Amino acid sequence: MSLPIFNFTEIESTNDFARSLITEHKIFKGIVIADQQTKGRGRYGNKWNSPKGNLYFTIFFPILKTNLKKIQFLVQLQIRNILINYNIKNVSLKWPNDLYINNKKVCGILQESIVFNKFFLIIGIGINVKSSPKIKKYPTTYLNKETNKKINLRELIEKLKKCFVSSIIDKKYSLKKIAKDWNKYAFNKNKFIKFKINNKIYKGIFKGINNNGALILQHNNHKDYFTHGSLV
């Protein structure tokens, strides 16, 4: 599959630009890459620090609504596969959209969908390559530090492109199989966590995700299932 590629030295947000390509320019699939973002964001509009030297990559394409949940976890798994090929160990997947190395955040994924005659998926990926921000809520790291070498950013981008074309877009996957694989690498699995949804805090043991992609939180002998929210 051939995808048009839009490269920028600087842009406000690769995801926002992808959205405008769909709705304003009738371009329905492609890749947006930027050296840096001035208004990068994560889930719930949280700011994503986007200095030069890290990876900012968005891919967008039409999708069946029934495949939205599958893609969310499949993307994490595929990025993990790319990272371990750099001989990085202890790469874990944090529900629902982050990757950690040795318990430190290295990658965030922002998945958004829009309806414009049909469903479109916009997947933004930010990977700390040259540097990582200092954040009070959780530790961070970057690839150059974890590998003790300078990662070739263009090579990493090519790996991502190849990954999406060969393993994600228009492929058929079982969510049950994806959940099984995802649970092998789940961050904080079988540990006590706090989970926030609609300003309410739930506490319990994180048991991974079920075959529908819902987070499983166990408290005593009771299990709760969540399809959205955030770990705190």
PDB file of C-alpha atoms in Angstrom:
ATOM      1  CA  MET A   1       0.000   0.000   0.000  1.00  0.00           C
ATOM      2  CA  SER A   2       1.316   3.423  -0.972  1.00  0.00           C
ATOM      3  CA  LEU A   3       0.620   6.251   1.468  1.00  0.00           C
ATOM      4  CA  PRO A   4       1.214   9.961   0.838  1.00  0.00           C
ATOM      5  CA  ILE A   5       3.681  11.408   3.336  1.00  0.00           C
ATOM      6  CA  PHE A   6       3.625  14.962   4.688  1.00  0.00           C
ATOM      7  CA  ASN A   7       6.881  16.115   6.316  1.00  0.00           C
ATOM      8  CA  PHE A   8       7.289  19.246   8.432  1.00  0.00           C
ATOM      9  CA  THR A   9      10.171  20.806  10.306  1.00  0.00           C
ATOM     10  CA  GLU A  10       7.577  22.300  12.671  1.00  0.00           C
ATOM     11  CA  ILE A  11       3.819  21.957  13.031  1.00  0.00           C
ATOM     12  CA  GLU A  12       1.235  22.611  15.722  1.00  0.00           C
ATOM     13  CA  SER A  13      -0.001  19.005  15.877  1.00  0.00           C
ATOM     14  CA  THR A  14       0.443  16.088  13.467  1.00  0.00           C
ATOM     15  CA  ASN A  15      -2.938  14.684  14.516  1.00  0.00           C
ATOM     16  CA  ASP A  16      -4.721  17.969  13.904  1.00  0.00           C
ATOM     17  CA  PHE A  17      -3.124  18.294  10.489  1.00  0.00           C
ATOM     18  CA  ALA A  18      -4.194  14.747   9.607  1.00  0.00           C
ATOM     19  CA  ARG A  19      -7.746  15.627  10.610  1.00  0.00           C
ATOM     20  CA  SER A  20      -7.689  18.665   8.318  1.00  0.00           C
ATOM     21  CA  LEU A  21      -6.427  16.544   5.428  1.00  0.00           C
ATOM     22  CA  ILE A  22      -9.480  14.305   5.785  1.00  0.00           C
ATOM     23  CA  THR A  23     -12.147  16.935   6.338  1.00  0.00           C
ATOM     24  CA  GLU A  24     -10.828  19.848   4.259  1.00  0.00           C
ATOM     25  CA  HIS A  25      -8.717  18.304   1.508  1.00  0.00           C
ATOM     26  CA  LYS A  26     -10.441  14.931   1.015  1.00  0.00           C
ATOM     27  CA  ILE A  27      -7.188  13.038   1.521  1.00  0.00           C
ATOM     28  CA  PHE A  28      -8.292   9.870   3.272  1.00  0.00           C
ATOM     29  CA  LYS A  29      -5.066   8.086   4.149  1.00  0.00           C
ATOM     30  CA  GLY A  30      -1.504   9.125   4.747  1.00  0.00           C
ATOM     31  CA  ILE A  31       1.318   9.828   7.174  1.00  0.00           C
ATOM     32  CA  VAL A  32       2.262  13.112   8.844  1.00  0.00           C
ATOM     33  CA  ILE A  33       5.747  13.524  10.316  1.00  0.00           C
ATOM     34  CA  ALA A  34       7.223  16.525  12.124  1.00  0.00           C
ATOM     35  CA  ASP A  35      10.607  17.380  13.609  1.00  0.00           C
ATOM     36  CA  GLN A  36       8.810  19.199  16.398  1.00  0.00           C
ATOM     37  CA  GLN A  37       5.300  20.230  17.459  1.00  0.00           C
ATOM     38  CA  THR A  38       4.243  23.498  19.042  1.00  0.00           C
ATOM     39  CA  LYS A  39       0.891  22.224  20.320  1.00  0.00           C
ATOM     40  CA  GLY A  40       1.440  18.494  20.746  1.00  0.00           C
ATOM     41  CA  ARG A  41      -1.134  16.812  22.959  1.00  0.00           C
ATOM     42  CA  GLY A  42      -1.982  13.522  24.586  1.00  0.00           C
ATOM     43  CA  ARG A  43      -5.211  12.088  25.980  1.00  0.00           C
ATOM     44  CA  TYR A  44      -7.756  14.536  27.427  1.00  0.00           C
ATOM     45  CA  GLY A  45      -5.867  17.416  25.827  1.00  0.00           C
ATOM     46  CA  ASN A  46      -2.814  16.995  28.059  1.00  0.00           C
ATOM     47  CA  LYS A  47       0.270  18.724  26.682  1.00  0.00           C
ATOM     48  CA  TRP A  48       2.822  16.477  24.964  1.00  0.00           C
ATOM     49  CA  ASN A  49       6.282  18.072  25.075  1.00  0.00           C
ATOM     50  CA  SER A  50       7.590  17.956  21.518  1.00  0.00           C
ATOM     51  CA  PRO A  51      11.172  19.274  21.173  1.00  0.00           C
ATOM     52  CA  LYS A  52      13.324  18.557  18.142  1.00  0.00           C
ATOM     53  CA  GLY A  53      15.109  15.209  18.140  1.00  0.00           C
ATOM     54  CA  ASN A  54      12.191  13.002  19.159  1.00  0.00           C
ATOM     55  CA  LEU A  55       9.662  11.217  16.950  1.00  0.00           C
ATOM     56  CA  TYR A  56       6.261  12.722  16.105  1.00  0.00           C
ATOM     57  CA  PHE A  57       4.341  10.541  13.688  1.00  0.00           C
ATOM     58  CA  THR A  58       0.674  10.334  12.719  1.00  0.00           C
ATOM     59  CA  ILE A  59      -0.955   7.857  10.379  1.00  0.00           C
ATOM     60  CA  PHE A  60      -4.587   8.058   9.259  1.00  0.00           C
ATOM     61  CA  PHE A  61      -6.805   5.739   7.240  1.00  0.00           C
ATOM     62  CA  PRO A  62     -10.428   4.550   6.898  1.00  0.00           C
ATOM     63  CA  ILE A  63     -11.472   1.774   9.257  1.00  0.00           C
ATOM     64  CA  LEU A  64     -14.466  -0.268  10.300  1.00  0.00           C
ATOM     65  CA  LYS A  65     -15.842   0.932  13.636  1.00  0.00           C
ATOM     66  CA  THR A  66     -15.675  -2.634  14.964  1.00  0.00           C
ATOM     67  CA  ASN A  67     -11.880  -2.627  14.583  1.00  0.00           C
ATOM     68  CA  LEU A  68     -11.189   0.498  16.658  1.00  0.00           C
ATOM     69  CA  LYS A  69     -10.517  -1.313  19.928  1.00  0.00           C
ATOM     70  CA  LYS A  70      -8.319  -3.937  18.269  1.00  0.00           C
ATOM     71  CA  ILE A  71      -6.043  -1.354  16.696  1.00  0.00           C
ATOM     72  CA  GLN A  72      -5.478   0.427  20.008  1.00  0.00           C
ATOM     73  CA  PHE A  73      -3.697  -2.524  21.587  1.00  0.00           C
ATOM     74  CA  LEU A  74      -2.188  -3.862  18.367  1.00  0.00           C
ATOM     75  CA  VAL A  75      -0.331  -0.591  17.813  1.00  0.00           C
ATOM     76  CA  GLN A  76       1.226  -0.868  21.276  1.00  0.00           C
ATOM     77  CA  LEU A  77       2.330  -4.431  20.560  1.00  0.00           C
ATOM     78  CA  GLN A  78       3.850  -3.518  17.209  1.00  0.00           C
ATOM     79  CA  ILE A  79       5.772  -0.558  18.626  1.00  0.00           C
ATOM     80  CA  ARG A  80       7.055  -2.825  21.370  1.00  0.00           C
ATOM     81  CA  ASN A  81       8.336  -5.213  18.698  1.00  0.00           C
ATOM     82  CA  ILE A  82      10.205  -2.344  17.060  1.00  0.00           C
ATOM     83  CA  LEU A  83      11.801  -1.261  20.345  1.00  0.00           C
ATOM     84  CA  ILE A  84      12.997  -4.704  21.378  1.00  0.00           C
ATOM     85  CA  ASN A  85      14.758  -4.979  18.016  1.00  0.00           C
ATOM     86  CA  TYR A  86      17.048  -2.254  19.357  1.00  0.00           C
ATOM     87  CA  ASN A  87      18.006  -4.712  22.118  1.00  0.00           C
ATOM     88  CA  ILE A  88      15.940  -2.831  24.669  1.00  0.00           C
ATOM     89  CA  LYS A  89      14.666  -5.015  27.492  1.00  0.00           C
ATOM     90  CA  ASN A  90      11.757  -4.634  29.889  1.00  0.00           C
ATOM     91  CA  VAL A  91       9.425  -2.862  27.462  1.00  0.00           C
ATOM     92  CA  SER A  92       5.933  -2.883  28.965  1.00  0.00           C
ATOM     93  CA  LEU A  93       2.511  -1.691  27.810  1.00  0.00           C
ATOM     94  CA  LYS A  94       0.505   0.660  29.978  1.00  0.00           C
ATOM     95  CA  TRP A  95      -3.259   0.729  29.523  1.00  0.00           C
ATOM     96  CA  PRO A  96      -4.478   2.178  27.296  1.00  0.00           C
ATOM     97  CA  ASN A  97      -1.874   4.010  25.240  1.00  0.00           C
ATOM     98  CA  ASP A  98       1.687   4.197  26.620  1.00  0.00           C
ATOM     99  CA  LEU A  99       4.908   2.209  26.468  1.00  0.00           C
ATOM    100  CA  TYR A 100       7.406   2.036  29.306  1.00  0.00           C
ATOM    101  CA  ILE A 101      11.038   0.935  29.514  1.00  0.00           C
ATOM    102  CA  ASN A 102      12.181  -0.186  32.962  1.00  0.00           C
ATOM    103  CA  ASN A 103       9.092   1.462  34.489  1.00  0.00           C
ATOM    104  CA  LYS A 104       9.732   4.803  32.756  1.00  0.00           C
ATOM    105  CA  LYS A 105       7.538   6.259  30.027  1.00  0.00           C
ATOM    106  CA  VAL A 106       9.117   6.380  26.579  1.00  0.00           C
ATOM    107  CA  CYS A 107       6.147   6.501  24.194  1.00  0.00           C
ATOM    108  CA  GLY A 108       2.621   7.851  24.100  1.00  0.00           C
ATOM    109  CA  ILE A 109      -0.097   7.082  21.573  1.00  0.00           C
ATOM    110  CA  LEU A 110      -3.105   9.279  20.846  1.00  0.00           C
ATOM    111  CA  GLN A 111      -5.793   7.426  18.922  1.00  0.00           C
ATOM    112  CA  GLU A 112      -8.703   9.496  17.612  1.00  0.00           C
ATOM    113  CA  SER A 113     -11.559   8.638  15.286  1.00  0.00           C
ATOM    114  CA  ILE A 114     -13.745  10.876  13.173  1.00  0.00           C
ATOM    115  CA  VAL A 115     -16.742  10.307  10.938  1.00  0.00           C
ATOM    116  CA  PHE A 116     -16.600  11.878   7.496  1.00  0.00           C
ATOM    117  CA  ASN A 117     -18.972   9.786   5.373  1.00  0.00           C
ATOM    118  CA  LYS A 118     -17.171   6.794   6.899  1.00  0.00           C
ATOM    119  CA  PHE A 119     -15.022   6.089   9.958  1.00  0.00           C
ATOM    120  CA  PHE A 120     -11.416   7.274   9.928  1.00  0.00           C
ATOM    121  CA  LEU A 121      -8.736   6.479  12.476  1.00  0.00           C
ATOM    122  CA  ILE A 122      -6.000   8.969  13.335  1.00  0.00           C
ATOM    123  CA  ILE A 123      -3.107   7.493  15.317  1.00  0.00           C
ATOM    124  CA  GLY A 124      -0.498   9.855  16.734  1.00  0.00           C
ATOM    125  CA  ILE A 125       2.720   8.399  18.104  1.00  0.00           C
ATOM    126  CA  GLY A 126       5.304  10.258  20.139  1.00  0.00           C
ATOM    127  CA  ILE A 127       8.541   8.494  21.073  1.00  0.00           C
ATOM    128  CA  ASN A 128      11.254  10.027  23.239  1.00  0.00           C
ATOM    129  CA  VAL A 129      14.430   9.455  21.228  1.00  0.00           C
ATOM    130  CA  LYS A 130      16.919  12.209  22.054  1.00  0.00           C
ATOM    131  CA  SER A 131      15.384  13.562  25.261  1.00  0.00           C
ATOM    132  CA  SER A 132      12.485  13.153  27.655  1.00  0.00           C
ATOM    133  CA  PRO A 133      10.511  15.709  29.663  1.00  0.00           C
ATOM    134  CA  LYS A 134      10.654  15.877  33.440  1.00  0.00           C
ATOM    135  CA  ILE A 135       7.175  15.082  34.720  1.00  0.00           C
ATOM    136  CA  LYS A 136       6.189  14.958  38.394  1.00  0.00           C
ATOM    137  CA  LYS A 137       3.512  12.277  38.006  1.00  0.00           C
ATOM    138  CA  TYR A 138       5.758   9.580  36.509  1.00  0.00           C
ATOM    139  CA  PRO A 139       9.379   8.962  35.448  1.00  0.00           C
ATOM    140  CA  THR A 140      10.385   9.223  31.804  1.00  0.00           C
ATOM    141  CA  THR A 141      13.237   8.034  29.618  1.00  0.00           C
ATOM    142  CA  TYR A 142      14.445   8.155  26.018  1.00  0.00           C
ATOM    143  CA  LEU A 143      15.856   5.666  23.524  1.00  0.00           C
ATOM    144  CA  ASN A 144      19.376   7.077  23.232  1.00  0.00           C
ATOM    145  CA  LYS A 145      19.783   6.713  26.982  1.00  0.00           C
ATOM    146  CA  GLU A 146      18.364   3.192  27.133  1.00  0.00           C
ATOM    147  CA  THR A 147      20.483   1.923  24.226  1.00  0.00           C
ATOM    148  CA  ASN A 148      23.635   3.922  25.011  1.00  0.00           C
ATOM    149  CA  LYS A 149      23.799   4.964  21.374  1.00  0.00           C
ATOM    150  CA  LYS A 150      22.336   7.524  19.010  1.00  0.00           C
ATOM    151  CA  ILE A 151      19.205   6.132  17.398  1.00  0.00           C
ATOM    152  CA  ASN A 152      18.789   6.995  13.721  1.00  0.00           C
ATOM    153  CA  LEU A 153      15.466   8.840  13.710  1.00  0.00           C
ATOM    154  CA  ARG A 154      14.798   8.317   9.990  1.00  0.00           C
ATOM    155  CA  GLU A 155      15.440   4.604  10.350  1.00  0.00           C
ATOM    156  CA  LEU A 156      12.967   4.444  13.235  1.00  0.00           C
ATOM    157  CA  ILE A 157      10.370   6.267  11.146  1.00  0.00           C
ATOM    158  CA  GLU A 158      10.852   3.788   8.295  1.00  0.00           C
ATOM    159  CA  LYS A 159      10.312   0.915  10.711  1.00  0.00           C
ATOM    160  CA  LEU A 160       7.031   2.490  11.837  1.00  0.00           C
ATOM    161  CA  LYS A 161       5.866   2.990   8.257  1.00  0.00           C
ATOM    162  CA  LYS A 162       6.629  -0.612   7.381  1.00  0.00           C
ATOM    163  CA  CYS A 163       4.947  -1.836  10.554  1.00  0.00           C
ATOM    164  CA  PHE A 164       1.648  -0.127   9.767  1.00  0.00           C
ATOM    165  CA  VAL A 165       1.537  -1.133   6.121  1.00  0.00           C
ATOM    166  CA  SER A 166       2.501  -4.766   6.692  1.00  0.00           C
ATOM    167  CA  SER A 167       0.939  -5.524  10.065  1.00  0.00           C
ATOM    168  CA  ILE A 168      -1.923  -3.166  10.892  1.00  0.00           C
ATOM    169  CA  ILE A 169      -3.811  -1.471   8.057  1.00  0.00           C
ATOM    170  CA  ASP A 170      -6.481  -3.706   6.487  1.00  0.00           C
ATOM    171  CA  LYS A 171      -5.310  -6.747   8.445  1.00  0.00           C
ATOM    172  CA  LYS A 172      -7.662  -9.068  10.277  1.00  0.00           C
ATOM    173  CA  TYR A 173      -6.868  -9.819  13.898  1.00  0.00           C
ATOM    174  CA  SER A 174      -8.729 -11.445  16.737  1.00  0.00           C
ATOM    175  CA  LEU A 175      -9.118  -9.173  19.755  1.00  0.00           C
ATOM    176  CA  LYS A 176      -8.905 -12.307  21.892  1.00  0.00           C
ATOM    177  CA  LYS A 177      -5.446 -13.065  20.462  1.00  0.00           C
ATOM    178  CA  ILE A 178      -4.362  -9.437  20.782  1.00  0.00           C
ATOM    179  CA  ALA A 179      -5.517  -9.332  24.434  1.00  0.00           C
ATOM    180  CA  LYS A 180      -3.604 -12.524  25.202  1.00  0.00           C
ATOM    181  CA  ASP A 181      -0.394 -11.082  23.751  1.00  0.00           C
ATOM    182  CA  TRP A 182      -0.946  -7.668  25.345  1.00  0.00           C
ATOM    183  CA  ASN A 183      -1.371  -9.171  28.813  1.00  0.00           C
ATOM    184  CA  LYS A 184       2.084 -10.758  28.599  1.00  0.00           C
ATOM    185  CA  TYR A 185       3.664  -7.310  28.695  1.00  0.00           C
ATOM    186  CA  ALA A 186       1.123  -5.323  30.725  1.00  0.00           C
ATOM    187  CA  PHE A 187       2.612  -2.627  32.949  1.00  0.00           C
ATOM    188  CA  ASN A 188       1.777  -3.139  36.657  1.00  0.00           C
ATOM    189  CA  LYS A 189      -0.187  -6.327  36.032  1.00  0.00           C
ATOM    190  CA  ASN A 190      -1.160  -8.077  39.282  1.00  0.00           C
ATOM    191  CA  LYS A 191      -0.220  -4.968  41.246  1.00  0.00           C
ATOM    192  CA  PHE A 192      -2.337  -2.577  43.284  1.00  0.00           C
ATOM    193  CA  ILE A 193      -3.412   0.445  41.245  1.00  0.00           C
ATOM    194  CA  LYS A 194      -5.733   3.433  41.390  1.00  0.00           C
ATOM    195  CA  PHE A 195      -8.049   4.051  38.476  1.00  0.00           C
ATOM    196  CA  LYS A 196      -9.930   7.272  37.774  1.00  0.00           C
ATOM    197  CA  ILE A 197     -13.133   7.601  35.783  1.00  0.00           C
ATOM    198  CA  ASN A 198     -15.618  10.489  35.874  1.00  0.00           C
ATOM    199  CA  ASN A 199     -13.744  12.018  38.844  1.00  0.00           C
ATOM    200  CA  LYS A 200     -14.214   8.835  40.875  1.00  0.00           C
ATOM    201  CA  ILE A 201     -11.266   6.773  42.100  1.00  0.00           C
ATOM    202  CA  TYR A 202     -11.348   2.969  42.078  1.00  0.00           C
ATOM    203  CA  LYS A 203      -8.694   0.854  43.789  1.00  0.00           C
ATOM    204  CA  GLY A 204      -7.727  -2.752  43.289  1.00  0.00           C
ATOM    205  CA  ILE A 205      -5.428  -5.252  41.626  1.00  0.00           C
ATOM    206  CA  PHE A 206      -4.867  -4.729  37.908  1.00  0.00           C
ATOM    207  CA  LYS A 207      -5.535  -8.052  36.144  1.00  0.00           C
ATOM    208  CA  GLY A 208      -4.874  -6.962  32.564  1.00  0.00           C
ATOM    209  CA  ILE A 209      -7.528  -6.686  29.855  1.00  0.00           C
ATOM    210  CA  ASN A 210     -10.311  -9.058  28.866  1.00  0.00           C
ATOM    211  CA  ASN A 211     -11.154 -10.326  25.384  1.00  0.00           C
ATOM    212  CA  ASN A 212     -13.134  -7.151  24.720  1.00  0.00           C
ATOM    213  CA  GLY A 213     -10.209  -4.881  25.598  1.00  0.00           C
ATOM    214  CA  ALA A 214     -11.671  -3.696  28.918  1.00  0.00           C
ATOM    215  CA  LEU A 215      -9.366  -3.110  31.879  1.00  0.00           C
ATOM    216  CA  ILE A 216      -9.944  -5.605  34.707  1.00  0.00           C
ATOM    217  CA  LEU A 217      -9.725  -4.307  38.281  1.00  0.00           C
ATOM    218  CA  GLN A 218     -10.090  -6.837  41.093  1.00  0.00           C
ATOM    219  CA  HIS A 219     -11.125  -5.884  44.606  1.00  0.00           C
ATOM    220  CA  ASN A 220     -11.405  -8.796  47.033  1.00  0.00           C
ATOM    221  CA  ASN A 221     -13.413 -11.348  45.033  1.00  0.00           C
ATOM    222  CA  HIS A 222     -15.129  -8.767  42.841  1.00  0.00           C
ATOM    223  CA  LYS A 223     -14.010  -7.618  39.396  1.00  0.00           C
ATOM    224  CA  ASP A 224     -14.845  -4.334  37.675  1.00  0.00           C
ATOM    225  CA  TYR A 225     -14.392  -3.734  33.951  1.00  0.00           C
ATOM    226  CA  PHE A 226     -13.551  -0.359  32.391  1.00  0.00           C
ATOM    227  CA  THR A 227     -13.396   0.676  28.755  1.00  0.00           C
ATOM    228  CA  HIS A 228     -12.228   4.232  29.422  1.00  0.00           C
ATOM    229  CA  GLY A 229     -10.613   6.219  32.195  1.00  0.00           C
ATOM    230  CA  SER A 230      -7.009   6.566  33.325  1.00  0.00           C
ATOM    231  CA  LEU A 231      -4.531   5.092  35.765  1.00  0.00           C
ATOM    232  CA  VAL A 232      -3.440   7.452  38.531  1.00  0.00           C
TER     233      VAL A 232
END
